[in-house]
Short mmCIF file of C-alpha atoms in Angstrom, two decimals:
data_model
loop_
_atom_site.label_atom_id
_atom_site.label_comp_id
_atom_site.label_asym_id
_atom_site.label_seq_id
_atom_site.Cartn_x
_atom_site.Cartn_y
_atom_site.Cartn_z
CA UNK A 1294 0.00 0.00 0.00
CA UNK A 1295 1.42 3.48 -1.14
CA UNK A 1296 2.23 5.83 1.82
CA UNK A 1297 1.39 8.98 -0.10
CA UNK A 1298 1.25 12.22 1.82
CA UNK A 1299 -0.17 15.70 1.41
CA UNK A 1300 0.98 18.94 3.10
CA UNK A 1301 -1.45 20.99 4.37
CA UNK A 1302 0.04 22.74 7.67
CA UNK A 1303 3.13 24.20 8.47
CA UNK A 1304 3.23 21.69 11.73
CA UNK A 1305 3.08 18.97 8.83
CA UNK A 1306 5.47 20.81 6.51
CA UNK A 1307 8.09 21.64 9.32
CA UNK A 1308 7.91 17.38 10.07
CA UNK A 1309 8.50 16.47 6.67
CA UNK A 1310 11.21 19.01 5.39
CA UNK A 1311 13.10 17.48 8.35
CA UNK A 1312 12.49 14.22 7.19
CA UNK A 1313 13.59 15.26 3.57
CA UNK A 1314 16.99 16.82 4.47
CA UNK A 1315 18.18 13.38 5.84
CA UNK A 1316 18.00 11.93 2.41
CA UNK A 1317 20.37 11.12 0.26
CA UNK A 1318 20.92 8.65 -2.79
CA UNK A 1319 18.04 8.51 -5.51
CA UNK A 1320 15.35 11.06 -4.68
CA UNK A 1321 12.55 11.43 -7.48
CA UNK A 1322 11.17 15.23 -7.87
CA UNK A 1323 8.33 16.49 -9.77
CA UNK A 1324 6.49 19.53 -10.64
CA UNK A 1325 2.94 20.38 -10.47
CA UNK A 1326 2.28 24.03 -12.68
CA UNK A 1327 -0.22 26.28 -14.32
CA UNK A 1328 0.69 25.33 -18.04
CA UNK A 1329 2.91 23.19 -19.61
CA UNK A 1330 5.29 26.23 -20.93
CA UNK A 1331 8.30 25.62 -18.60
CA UNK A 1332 9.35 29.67 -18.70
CA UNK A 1333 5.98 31.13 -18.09
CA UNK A 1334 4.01 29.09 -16.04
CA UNK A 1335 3.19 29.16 -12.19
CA UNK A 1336 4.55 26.88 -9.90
CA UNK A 1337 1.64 24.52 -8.13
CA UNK A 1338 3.99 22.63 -6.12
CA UNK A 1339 6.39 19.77 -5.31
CA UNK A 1340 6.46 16.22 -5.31
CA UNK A 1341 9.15 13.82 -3.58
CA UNK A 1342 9.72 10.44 -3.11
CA UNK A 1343 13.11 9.23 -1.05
CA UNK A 1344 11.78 5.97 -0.40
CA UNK A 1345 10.12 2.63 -2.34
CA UNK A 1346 5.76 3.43 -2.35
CA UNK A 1347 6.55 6.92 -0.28
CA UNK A 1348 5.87 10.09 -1.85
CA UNK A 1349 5.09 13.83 -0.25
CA UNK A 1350 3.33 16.71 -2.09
CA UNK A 1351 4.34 20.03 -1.42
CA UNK A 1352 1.83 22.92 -2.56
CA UNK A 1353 2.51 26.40 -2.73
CA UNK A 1354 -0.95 27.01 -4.65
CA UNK A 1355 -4.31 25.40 -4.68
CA UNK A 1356 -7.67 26.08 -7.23
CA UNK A 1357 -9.14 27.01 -4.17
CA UNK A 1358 -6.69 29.32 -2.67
CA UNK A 1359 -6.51 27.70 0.94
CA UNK A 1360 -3.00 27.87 1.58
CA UNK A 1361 -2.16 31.08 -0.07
CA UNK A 1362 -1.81 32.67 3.34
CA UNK A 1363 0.74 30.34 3.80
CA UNK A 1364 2.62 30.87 0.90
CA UNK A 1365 5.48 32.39 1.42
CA UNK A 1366 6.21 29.83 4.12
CA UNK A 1367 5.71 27.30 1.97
CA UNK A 1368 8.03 28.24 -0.44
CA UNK A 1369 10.81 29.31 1.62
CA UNK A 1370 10.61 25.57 2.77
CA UNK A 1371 10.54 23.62 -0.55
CA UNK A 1372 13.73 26.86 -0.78
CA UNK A 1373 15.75 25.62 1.65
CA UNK A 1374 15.09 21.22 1.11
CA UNK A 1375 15.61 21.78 -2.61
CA UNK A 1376 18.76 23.84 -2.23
CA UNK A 1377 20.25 21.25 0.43
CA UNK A 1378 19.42 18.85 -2.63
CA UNK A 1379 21.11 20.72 -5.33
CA UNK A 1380 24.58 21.12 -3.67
CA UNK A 1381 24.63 17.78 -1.66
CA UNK A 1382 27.05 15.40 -3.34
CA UNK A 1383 25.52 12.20 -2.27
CA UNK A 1384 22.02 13.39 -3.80
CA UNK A 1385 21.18 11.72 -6.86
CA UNK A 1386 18.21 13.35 -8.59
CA UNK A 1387 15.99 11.62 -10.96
CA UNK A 1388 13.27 12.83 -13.08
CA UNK A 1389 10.97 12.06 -15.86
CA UNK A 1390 11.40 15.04 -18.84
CA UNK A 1391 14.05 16.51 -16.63
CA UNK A 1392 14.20 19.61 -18.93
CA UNK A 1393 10.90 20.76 -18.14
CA UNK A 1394 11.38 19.81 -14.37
CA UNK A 1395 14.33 21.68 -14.16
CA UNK A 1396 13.35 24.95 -15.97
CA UNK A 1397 10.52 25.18 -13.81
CA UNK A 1398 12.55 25.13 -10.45
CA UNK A 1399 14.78 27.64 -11.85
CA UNK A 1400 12.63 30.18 -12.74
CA UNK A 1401 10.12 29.93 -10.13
CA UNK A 1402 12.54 29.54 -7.04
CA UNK A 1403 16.10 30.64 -8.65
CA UNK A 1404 17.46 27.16 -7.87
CA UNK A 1405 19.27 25.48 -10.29
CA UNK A 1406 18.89 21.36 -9.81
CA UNK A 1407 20.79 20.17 -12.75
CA UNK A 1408 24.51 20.06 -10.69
CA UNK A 1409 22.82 16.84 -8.88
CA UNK A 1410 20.14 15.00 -11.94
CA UNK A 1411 21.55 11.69 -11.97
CA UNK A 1412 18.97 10.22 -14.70
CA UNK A 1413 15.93 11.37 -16.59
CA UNK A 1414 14.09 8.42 -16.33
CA UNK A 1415 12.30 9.59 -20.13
CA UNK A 1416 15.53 9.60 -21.82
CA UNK A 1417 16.42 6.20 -19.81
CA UNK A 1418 13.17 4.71 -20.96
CA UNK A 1419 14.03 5.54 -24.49
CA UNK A 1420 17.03 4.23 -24.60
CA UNK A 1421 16.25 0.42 -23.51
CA UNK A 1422 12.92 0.09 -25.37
CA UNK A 1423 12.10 3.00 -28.14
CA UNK A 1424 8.58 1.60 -28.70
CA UNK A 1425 6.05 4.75 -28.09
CA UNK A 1426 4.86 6.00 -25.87
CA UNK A 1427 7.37 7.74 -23.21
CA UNK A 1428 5.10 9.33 -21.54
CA UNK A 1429 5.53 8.44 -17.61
CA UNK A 1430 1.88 7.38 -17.25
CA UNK A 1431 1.89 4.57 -20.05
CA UNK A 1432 5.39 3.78 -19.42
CA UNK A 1433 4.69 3.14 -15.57
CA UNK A 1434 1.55 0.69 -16.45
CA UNK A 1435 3.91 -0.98 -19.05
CA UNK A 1436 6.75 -1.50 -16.72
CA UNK A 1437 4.87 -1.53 -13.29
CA UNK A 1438 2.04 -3.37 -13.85
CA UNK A 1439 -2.14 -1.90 -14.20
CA UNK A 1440 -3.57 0.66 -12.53
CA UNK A 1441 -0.58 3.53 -12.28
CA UNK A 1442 -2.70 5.79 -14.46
CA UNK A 1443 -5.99 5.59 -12.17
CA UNK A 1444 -4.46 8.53 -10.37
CA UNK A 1445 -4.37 10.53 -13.73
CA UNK A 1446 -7.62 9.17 -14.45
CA UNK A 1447 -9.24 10.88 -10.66
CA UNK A 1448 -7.84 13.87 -11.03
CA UNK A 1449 -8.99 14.11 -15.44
CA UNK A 1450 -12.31 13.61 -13.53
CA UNK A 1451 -11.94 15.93 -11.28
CA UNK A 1452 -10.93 18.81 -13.19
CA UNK A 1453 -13.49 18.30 -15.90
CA UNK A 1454 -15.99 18.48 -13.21
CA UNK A 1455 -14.73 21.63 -12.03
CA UNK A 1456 -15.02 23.05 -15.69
CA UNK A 1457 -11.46 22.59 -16.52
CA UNK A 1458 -9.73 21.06 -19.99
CA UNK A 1459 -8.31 17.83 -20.70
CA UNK A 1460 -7.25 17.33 -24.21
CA UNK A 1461 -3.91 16.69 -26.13
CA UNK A 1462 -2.47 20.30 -26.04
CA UNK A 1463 -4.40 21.33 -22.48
CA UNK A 1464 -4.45 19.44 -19.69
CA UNK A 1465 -5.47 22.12 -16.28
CA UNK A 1466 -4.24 19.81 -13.99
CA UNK A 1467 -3.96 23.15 -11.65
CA UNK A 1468 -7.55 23.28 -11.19
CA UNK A 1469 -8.22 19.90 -9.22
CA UNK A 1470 -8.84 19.87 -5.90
CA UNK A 1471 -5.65 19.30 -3.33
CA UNK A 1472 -5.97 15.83 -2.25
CA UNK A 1473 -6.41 14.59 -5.81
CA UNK A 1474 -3.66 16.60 -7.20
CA UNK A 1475 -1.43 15.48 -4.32
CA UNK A 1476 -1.92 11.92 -4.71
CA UNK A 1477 -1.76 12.46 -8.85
CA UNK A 1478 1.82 14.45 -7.81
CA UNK A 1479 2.81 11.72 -5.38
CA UNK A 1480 2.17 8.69 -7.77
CA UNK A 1481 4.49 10.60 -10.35
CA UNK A 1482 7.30 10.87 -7.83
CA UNK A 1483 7.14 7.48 -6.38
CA UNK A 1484 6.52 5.93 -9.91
CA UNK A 1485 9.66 7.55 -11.04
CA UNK A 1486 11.48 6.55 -8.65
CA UNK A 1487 10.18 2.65 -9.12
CA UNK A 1488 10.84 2.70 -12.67
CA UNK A 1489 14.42 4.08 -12.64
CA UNK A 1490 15.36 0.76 -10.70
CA UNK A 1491 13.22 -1.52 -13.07
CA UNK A 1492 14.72 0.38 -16.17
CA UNK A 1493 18.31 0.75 -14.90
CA UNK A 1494 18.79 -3.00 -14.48
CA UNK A 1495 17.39 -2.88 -18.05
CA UNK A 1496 20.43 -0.89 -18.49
CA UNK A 1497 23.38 -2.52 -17.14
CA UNK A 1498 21.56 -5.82 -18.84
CA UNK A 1499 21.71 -4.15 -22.41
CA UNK A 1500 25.54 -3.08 -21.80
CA UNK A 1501 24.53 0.18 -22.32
CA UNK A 1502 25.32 2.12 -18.99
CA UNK A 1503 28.46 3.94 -20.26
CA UNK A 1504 26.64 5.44 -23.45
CA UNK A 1505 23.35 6.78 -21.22
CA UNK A 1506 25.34 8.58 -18.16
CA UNK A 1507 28.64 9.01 -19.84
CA UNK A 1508 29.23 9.12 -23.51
CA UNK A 1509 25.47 10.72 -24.81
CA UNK A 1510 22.23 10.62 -23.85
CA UNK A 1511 22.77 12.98 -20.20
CA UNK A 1512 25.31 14.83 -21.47
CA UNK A 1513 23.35 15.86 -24.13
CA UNK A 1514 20.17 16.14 -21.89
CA UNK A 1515 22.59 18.74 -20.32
CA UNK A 1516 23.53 20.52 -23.29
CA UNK A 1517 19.55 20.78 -23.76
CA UNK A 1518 19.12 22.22 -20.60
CA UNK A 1519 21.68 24.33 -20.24
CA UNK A 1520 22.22 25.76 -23.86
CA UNK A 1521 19.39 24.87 -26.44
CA UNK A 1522 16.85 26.42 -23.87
CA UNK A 1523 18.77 28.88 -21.98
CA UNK A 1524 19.67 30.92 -24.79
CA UNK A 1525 17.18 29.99 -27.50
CA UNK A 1526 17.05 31.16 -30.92
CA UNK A 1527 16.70 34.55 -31.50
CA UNK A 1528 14.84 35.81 -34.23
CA UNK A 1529 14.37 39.02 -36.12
CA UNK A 1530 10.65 40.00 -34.97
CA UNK A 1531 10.60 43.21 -36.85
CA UNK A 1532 11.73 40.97 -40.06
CA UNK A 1533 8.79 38.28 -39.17
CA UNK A 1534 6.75 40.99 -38.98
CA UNK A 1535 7.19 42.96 -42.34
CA UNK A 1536 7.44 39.25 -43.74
CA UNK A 1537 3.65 38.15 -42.21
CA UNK A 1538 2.24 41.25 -44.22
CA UNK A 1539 3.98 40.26 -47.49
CA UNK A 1540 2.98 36.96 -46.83
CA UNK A 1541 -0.41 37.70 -46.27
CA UNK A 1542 -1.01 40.11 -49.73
CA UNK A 1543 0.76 37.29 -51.26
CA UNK A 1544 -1.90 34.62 -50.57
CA UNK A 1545 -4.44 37.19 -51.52
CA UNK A 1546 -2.91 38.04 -54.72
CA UNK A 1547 -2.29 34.49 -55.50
CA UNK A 1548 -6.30 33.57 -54.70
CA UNK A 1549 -6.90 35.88 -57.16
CA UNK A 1550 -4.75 34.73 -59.89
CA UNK A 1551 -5.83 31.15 -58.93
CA UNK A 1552 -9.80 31.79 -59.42
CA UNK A 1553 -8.78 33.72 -62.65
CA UNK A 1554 -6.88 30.96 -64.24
CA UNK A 1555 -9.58 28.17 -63.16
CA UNK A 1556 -11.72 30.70 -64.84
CA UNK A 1557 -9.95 30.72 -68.31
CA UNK A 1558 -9.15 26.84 -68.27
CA UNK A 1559 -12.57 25.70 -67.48
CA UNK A 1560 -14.19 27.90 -69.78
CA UNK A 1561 -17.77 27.52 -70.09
CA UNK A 1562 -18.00 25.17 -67.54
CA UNK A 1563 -16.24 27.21 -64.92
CA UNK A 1564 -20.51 28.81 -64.55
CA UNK A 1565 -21.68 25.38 -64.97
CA UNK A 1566 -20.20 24.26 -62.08
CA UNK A 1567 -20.48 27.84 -60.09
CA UNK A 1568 -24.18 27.12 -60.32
CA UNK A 1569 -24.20 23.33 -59.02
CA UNK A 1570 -22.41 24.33 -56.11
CA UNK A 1571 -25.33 26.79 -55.36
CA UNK A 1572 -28.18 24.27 -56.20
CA UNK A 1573 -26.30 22.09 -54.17
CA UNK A 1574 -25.34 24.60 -51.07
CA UNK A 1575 -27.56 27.16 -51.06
CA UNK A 1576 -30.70 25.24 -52.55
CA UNK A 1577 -33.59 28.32 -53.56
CA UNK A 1578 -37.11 27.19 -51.87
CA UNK A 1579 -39.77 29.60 -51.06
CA UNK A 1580 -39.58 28.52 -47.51
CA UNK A 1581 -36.03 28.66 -46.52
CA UNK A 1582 -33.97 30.87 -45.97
CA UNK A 1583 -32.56 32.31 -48.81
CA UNK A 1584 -36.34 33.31 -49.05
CA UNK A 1585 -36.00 35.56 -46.37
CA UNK A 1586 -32.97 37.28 -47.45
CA UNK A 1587 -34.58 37.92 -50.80
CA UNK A 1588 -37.62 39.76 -49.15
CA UNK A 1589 -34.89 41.71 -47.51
CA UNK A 1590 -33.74 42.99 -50.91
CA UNK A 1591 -36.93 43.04 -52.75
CA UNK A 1592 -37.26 46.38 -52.58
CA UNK A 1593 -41.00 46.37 -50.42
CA UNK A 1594 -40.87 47.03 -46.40
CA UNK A 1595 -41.25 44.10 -44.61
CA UNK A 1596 -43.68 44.46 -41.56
CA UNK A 1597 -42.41 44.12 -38.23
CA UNK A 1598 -44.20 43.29 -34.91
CA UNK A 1599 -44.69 45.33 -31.85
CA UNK A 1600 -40.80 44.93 -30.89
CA UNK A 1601 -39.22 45.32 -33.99
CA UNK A 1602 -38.69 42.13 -35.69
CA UNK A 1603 -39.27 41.23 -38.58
CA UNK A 1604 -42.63 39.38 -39.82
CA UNK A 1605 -41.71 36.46 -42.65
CA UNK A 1606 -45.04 34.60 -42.43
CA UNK A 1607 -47.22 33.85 -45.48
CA UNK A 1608 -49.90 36.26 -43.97
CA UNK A 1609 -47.38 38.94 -43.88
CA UNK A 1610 -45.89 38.48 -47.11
CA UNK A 1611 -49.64 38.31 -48.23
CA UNK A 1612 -50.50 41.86 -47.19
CA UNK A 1613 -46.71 42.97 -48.44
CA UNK A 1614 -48.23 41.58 -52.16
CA UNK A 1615 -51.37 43.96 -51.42
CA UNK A 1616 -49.74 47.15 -52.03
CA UNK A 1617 -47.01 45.67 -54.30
CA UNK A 1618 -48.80 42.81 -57.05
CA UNK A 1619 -45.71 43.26 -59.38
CA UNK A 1620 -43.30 42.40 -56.95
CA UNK A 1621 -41.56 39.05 -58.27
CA UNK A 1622 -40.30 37.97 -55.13
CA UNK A 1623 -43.53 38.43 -53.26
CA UNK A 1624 -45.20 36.09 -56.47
CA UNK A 1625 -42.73 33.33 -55.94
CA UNK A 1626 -43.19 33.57 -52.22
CA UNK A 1627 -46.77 33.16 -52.29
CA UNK A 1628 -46.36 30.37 -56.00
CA UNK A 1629 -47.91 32.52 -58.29
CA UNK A 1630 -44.42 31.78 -60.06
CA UNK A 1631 -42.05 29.01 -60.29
CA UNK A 1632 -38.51 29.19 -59.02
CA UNK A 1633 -37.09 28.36 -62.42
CA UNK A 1634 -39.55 32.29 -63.21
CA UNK A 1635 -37.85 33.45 -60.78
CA UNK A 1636 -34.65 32.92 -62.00
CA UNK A 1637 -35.29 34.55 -65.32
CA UNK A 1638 -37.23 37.20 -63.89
CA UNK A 1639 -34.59 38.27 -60.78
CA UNK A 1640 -30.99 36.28 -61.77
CA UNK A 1641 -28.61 38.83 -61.17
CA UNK A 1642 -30.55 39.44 -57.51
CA UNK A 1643 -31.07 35.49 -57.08
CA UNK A 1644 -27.37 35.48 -57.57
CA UNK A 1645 -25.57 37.66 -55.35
CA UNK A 1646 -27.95 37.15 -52.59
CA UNK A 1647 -27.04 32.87 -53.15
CA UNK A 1648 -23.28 33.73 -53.50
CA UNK A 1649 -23.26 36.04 -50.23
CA UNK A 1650 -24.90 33.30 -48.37
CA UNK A 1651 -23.12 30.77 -50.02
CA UNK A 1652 -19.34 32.78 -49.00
CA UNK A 1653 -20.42 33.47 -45.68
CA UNK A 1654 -21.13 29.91 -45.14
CA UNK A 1655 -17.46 28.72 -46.19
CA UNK A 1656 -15.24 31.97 -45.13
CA UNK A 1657 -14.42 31.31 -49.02
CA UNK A 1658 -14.27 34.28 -51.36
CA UNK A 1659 -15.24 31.94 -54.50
CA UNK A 1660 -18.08 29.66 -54.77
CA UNK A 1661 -15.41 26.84 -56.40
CA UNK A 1662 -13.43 26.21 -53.69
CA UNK A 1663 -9.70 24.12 -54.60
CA UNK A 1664 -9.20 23.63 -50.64
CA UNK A 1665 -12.09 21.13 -51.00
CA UNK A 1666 -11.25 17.98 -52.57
CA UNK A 1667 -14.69 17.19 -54.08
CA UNK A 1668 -14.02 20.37 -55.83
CA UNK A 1669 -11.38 19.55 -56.84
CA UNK A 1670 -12.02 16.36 -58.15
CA UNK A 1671 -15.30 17.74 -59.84
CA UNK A 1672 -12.68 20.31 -61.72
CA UNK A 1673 -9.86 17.96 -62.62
CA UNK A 1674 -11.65 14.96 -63.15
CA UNK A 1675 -15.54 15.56 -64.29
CA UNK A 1676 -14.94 18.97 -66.15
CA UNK A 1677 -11.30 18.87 -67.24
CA UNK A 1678 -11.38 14.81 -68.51
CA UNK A 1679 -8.19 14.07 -66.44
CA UNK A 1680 -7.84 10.51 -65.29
CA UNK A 1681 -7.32 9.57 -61.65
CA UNK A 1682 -3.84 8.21 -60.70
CA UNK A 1683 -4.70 6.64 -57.51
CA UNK A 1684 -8.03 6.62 -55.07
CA UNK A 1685 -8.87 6.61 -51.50
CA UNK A 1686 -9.50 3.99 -49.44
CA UNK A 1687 -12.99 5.24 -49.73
CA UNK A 1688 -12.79 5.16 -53.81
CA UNK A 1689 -12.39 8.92 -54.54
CA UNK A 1690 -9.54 9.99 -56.68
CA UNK A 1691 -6.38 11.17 -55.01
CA UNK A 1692 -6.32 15.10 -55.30
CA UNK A 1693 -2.93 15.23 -52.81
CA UNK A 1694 -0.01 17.59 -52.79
CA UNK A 1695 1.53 14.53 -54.91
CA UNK A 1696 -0.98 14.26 -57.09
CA UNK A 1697 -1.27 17.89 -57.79
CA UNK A 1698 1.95 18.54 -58.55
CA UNK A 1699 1.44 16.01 -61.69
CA UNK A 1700 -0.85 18.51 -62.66
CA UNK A 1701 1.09 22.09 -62.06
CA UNK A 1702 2.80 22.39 -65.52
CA UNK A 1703 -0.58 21.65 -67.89
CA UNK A 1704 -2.72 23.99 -65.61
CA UNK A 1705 -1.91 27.46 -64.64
CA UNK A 1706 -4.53 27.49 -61.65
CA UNK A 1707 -2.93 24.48 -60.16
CA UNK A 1708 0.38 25.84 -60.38
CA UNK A 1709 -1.04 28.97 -58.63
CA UNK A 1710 -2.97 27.05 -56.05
CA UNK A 1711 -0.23 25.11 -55.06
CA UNK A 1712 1.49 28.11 -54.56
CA UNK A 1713 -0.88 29.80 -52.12
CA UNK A 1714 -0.63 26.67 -49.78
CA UNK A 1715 3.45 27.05 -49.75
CA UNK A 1716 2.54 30.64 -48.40
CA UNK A 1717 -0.35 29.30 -46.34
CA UNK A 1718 1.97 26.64 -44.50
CA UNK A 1719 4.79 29.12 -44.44
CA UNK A 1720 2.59 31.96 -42.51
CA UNK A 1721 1.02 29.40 -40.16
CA UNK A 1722 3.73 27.28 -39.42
CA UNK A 1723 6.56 29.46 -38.52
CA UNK A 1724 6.12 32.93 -38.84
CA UNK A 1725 2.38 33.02 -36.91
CA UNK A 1726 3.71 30.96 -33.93
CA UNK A 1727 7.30 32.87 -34.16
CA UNK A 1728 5.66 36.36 -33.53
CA UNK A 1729 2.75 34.58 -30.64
CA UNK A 1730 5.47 32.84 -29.06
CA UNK A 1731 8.82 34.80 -28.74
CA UNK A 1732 9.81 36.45 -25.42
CA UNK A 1733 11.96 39.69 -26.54
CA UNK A 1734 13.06 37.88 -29.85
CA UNK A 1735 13.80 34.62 -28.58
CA UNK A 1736 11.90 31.51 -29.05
CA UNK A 1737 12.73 28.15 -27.31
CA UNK A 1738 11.46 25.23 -29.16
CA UNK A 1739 11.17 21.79 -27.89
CA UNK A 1740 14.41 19.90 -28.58
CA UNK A 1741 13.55 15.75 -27.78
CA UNK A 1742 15.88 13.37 -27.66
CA UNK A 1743 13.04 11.12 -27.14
CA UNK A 1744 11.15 12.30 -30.03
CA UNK A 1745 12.14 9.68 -32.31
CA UNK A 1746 13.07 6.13 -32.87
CA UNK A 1747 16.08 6.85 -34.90
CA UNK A 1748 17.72 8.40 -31.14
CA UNK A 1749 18.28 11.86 -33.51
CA UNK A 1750 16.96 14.82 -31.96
CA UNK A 1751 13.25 15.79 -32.97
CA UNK A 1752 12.14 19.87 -32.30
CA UNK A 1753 8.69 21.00 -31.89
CA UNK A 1754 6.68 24.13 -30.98
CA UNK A 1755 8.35 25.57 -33.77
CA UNK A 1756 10.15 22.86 -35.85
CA UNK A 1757 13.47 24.69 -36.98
CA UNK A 1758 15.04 20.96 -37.79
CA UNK A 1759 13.11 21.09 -40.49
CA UNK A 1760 12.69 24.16 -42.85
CA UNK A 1761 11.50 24.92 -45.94
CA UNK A 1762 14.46 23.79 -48.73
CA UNK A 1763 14.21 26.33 -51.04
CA UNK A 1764 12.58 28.96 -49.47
CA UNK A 1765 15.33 31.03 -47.21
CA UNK A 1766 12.98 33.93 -45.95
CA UNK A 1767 12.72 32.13 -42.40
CA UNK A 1768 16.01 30.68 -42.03
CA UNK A 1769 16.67 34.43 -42.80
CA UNK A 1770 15.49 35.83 -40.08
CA UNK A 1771 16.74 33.53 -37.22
#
């Protein structure tokens, strides 16, 4: 049975910093924070385990604010233990994504753990099996047996109940209540600890003991910690800048030539097609509501009722075709004419009213829209009598990046649209996220050394490992 324990008074925190400073050898720490942004979020609090099934949680902040008054107490504690551990020789710290760990403590209490990390139990995990996950949660039921993750699974419960997120990219682990939190921080610290024993034998079995804590893998876990994110990559923000407004016309300018060009190559059928979109999107019924929009722009006041709105009924539109019997929208409306009438009578109305709708809709500024791959496979392959290379595993033709590109020398619109996506996926993928996530011109990017199965380093948040080829406007300004 786990001996997990939660802090709650200074009489318990005074008992178990005492109990803490007498440790030495391995001694599993882990973080509790705000976000998962190493340089910007808040510290929650602490989590140790010196001993096998023993773990303490240290908060310095709850959700519910009940120990902010004791705050500064708190802290000066978790101070003075995690000092004692960061210049005591015979400590041997071990954490799981030590990078993030250690960032955390530095910024938030200006003490600097890395002199005494002894293994990241991540990187260690990686090394003797490179299987995915490495994620301490799956790697703890994998190694230690079922029901290591119930702890995650509590406090996932408990913070969605409290209103919080839990998806991929936002987990608010900060916003569950203390004693779940706790024994979610506690179960990280003491399954650390566990699995560096389980995983280290692993190690000295494999022959490979030399090459993780001497020749590569924490060395360069050091050179992460200590270079890669301490000084970043700066980048020239006034450069991304002027660049994101360039980049931006560009796209515009080259949606324009690509709607143009699909325009001259489909020829007649480039309205053909315009107009089966519409049929098909924004179908024209008397009783929907393009029809409303239409009496709108009829030119004839539509009544209203005692608070203003607007009165659409058949009676209304009835007393509407009193005063106004010529009206052709007020004669569909009521089916004194047929749509197709309609049409004849009121086409360039009819039109813009289904095209506004229609753009609105889609946030598209053409009614034939290339992002779309039934579109596009209407265009290439109904109108334009090209034959499908390869289908989906649903039995649609292929209309890929590949498969475009087979295409961008015969038509000028494909060549264009192809384009626009280069810019797109330039703009979005660096230079948006360069200028939202910089601090004073420097960005620090995720470097993994677990990040792949190959053991080379992977980079996210910004992937600078792997840059356009041919382009050179971002590897310009960084």
């Amino acid at each position: 049975m786990s001996n997990y324990f939660v802090v709650k008074t200074r009489e318990q925190l005074d008992e178990v910093v005492n109990y803490l400073l007498q440790s030495e050898g391995i001694i599993a720490i882990d973080t509790e924070t705000t976000s998962a942004d190493s340089f910007s979020c808040q510290l929650m609090g602490v989590s140790i385990s010196v001993a096998h099934e023993e773990a303490f949680y240290i908060p310095l902040r709850t959700y519910d604010k009940t120990l902010i008054e004791m705050g500064v107490y708190f802290e000066n504690k978790i101070k003075t233990l995690l000092r004692y551990y960061s210049s005591n020789k015979n400590v041997q710290l071990i954490m799981h994504n030590s990078p993030f760990d250690i960032w955390v403590v530095r910024n938030c209490l200006g003490i600097d753990l890395l002199p005494q990390l002894y293994c990241d139990t991540m990187l260690l995990k990686h090394t003797v099996d490179e299987a995915r996950p490495h994620g301490l949660k799956p790697t703890l039921v994998r190694y230690l047996g079922e029901g290591w993750d119930q702890s995650q699974l509590d406090l996932k419960e408990n913070v969605i109940a409290k209103g919080g997120k839990w998806v991929k990219d936002q987990k608010d682990m900060w916003m569950g209540e203390l004693d779940i939190l706790g024994n979610y921080a506690c179960a990280d610290a003491d399954g650390t600890r566990q699995l560096f024993y389980v995983l280290d034998m692993k190690l000295v079995e494999d022959g490979l003991q030399d090459l993780f804590y001497k020749d590569e893998v924490m060395p360069l876990n050091e050179v992460v910690i200590d270079h890669l994110l301490k000084y970043g990559v700066y980048c020239d923000i006034e450069y991304f800048t002027e660049l994101k407004q360039k980049c931006e016309q560009r796209i515009i300018d080259l949606d324009t030539e690509t709607n143009q060009c699909l325009q001259n190559e489909l020829g007649p059928h480039f309205e053909t097609l315009e107009w089966e979109i519409l049929n098909k999107e924004v179908p024209l019924t008397p009783r929907g509501e393009i029809a409303k929009i239409l009496l709108d722009y009829c030119g004839v006041p539509v009544p209203k009722d005692k608070d203003g709105n607007k009165l659409y009924s058949v009676k209304a539109v009835k007393t509407m075709f009193e005063d106004y019997p010529e009206n052709n929208i007020l004669k569909w409306k009521l089916g004194v004419i047929t749509t197709e009438t309609l049409i004849e009578l009121e086409e360039d109305l009819v039109d813009t009213i289904r095209r506004k709708v229609y753009t609105m809709r889609k946030g598209s500024s053409s009614l034939i829209n290339l992002n779309s791959p039934q579109h596009l496979s209407e265009v290439l392959f109904n109108y334009l009598g090209e034959t499908p290379s390869e289908v989906t595993t649903t039995g649609r033709p292929k209309t890929d990046k590949t498969t475009l590109e087979q295409y961008a020398d015969k038509y000028k619109f494909i060549h264009s649209f192809l384009e626009k996506k280069k810019e797109e996926k330039l703009l979005s993928t660096y230079i948006e996220n360069i200028l939202s996530k910089h601090k004073e011109n420097i960005i620090r990017p995720s470097w993994l050394q677990a990040g792949t199965d190959s053991s080379r380093f992977a980079c996210r948040d910004i992937n600078l490992m792997n840059l356009p080829k041919n382009d050179k406007r971002i590897k310009y300004g960084i």
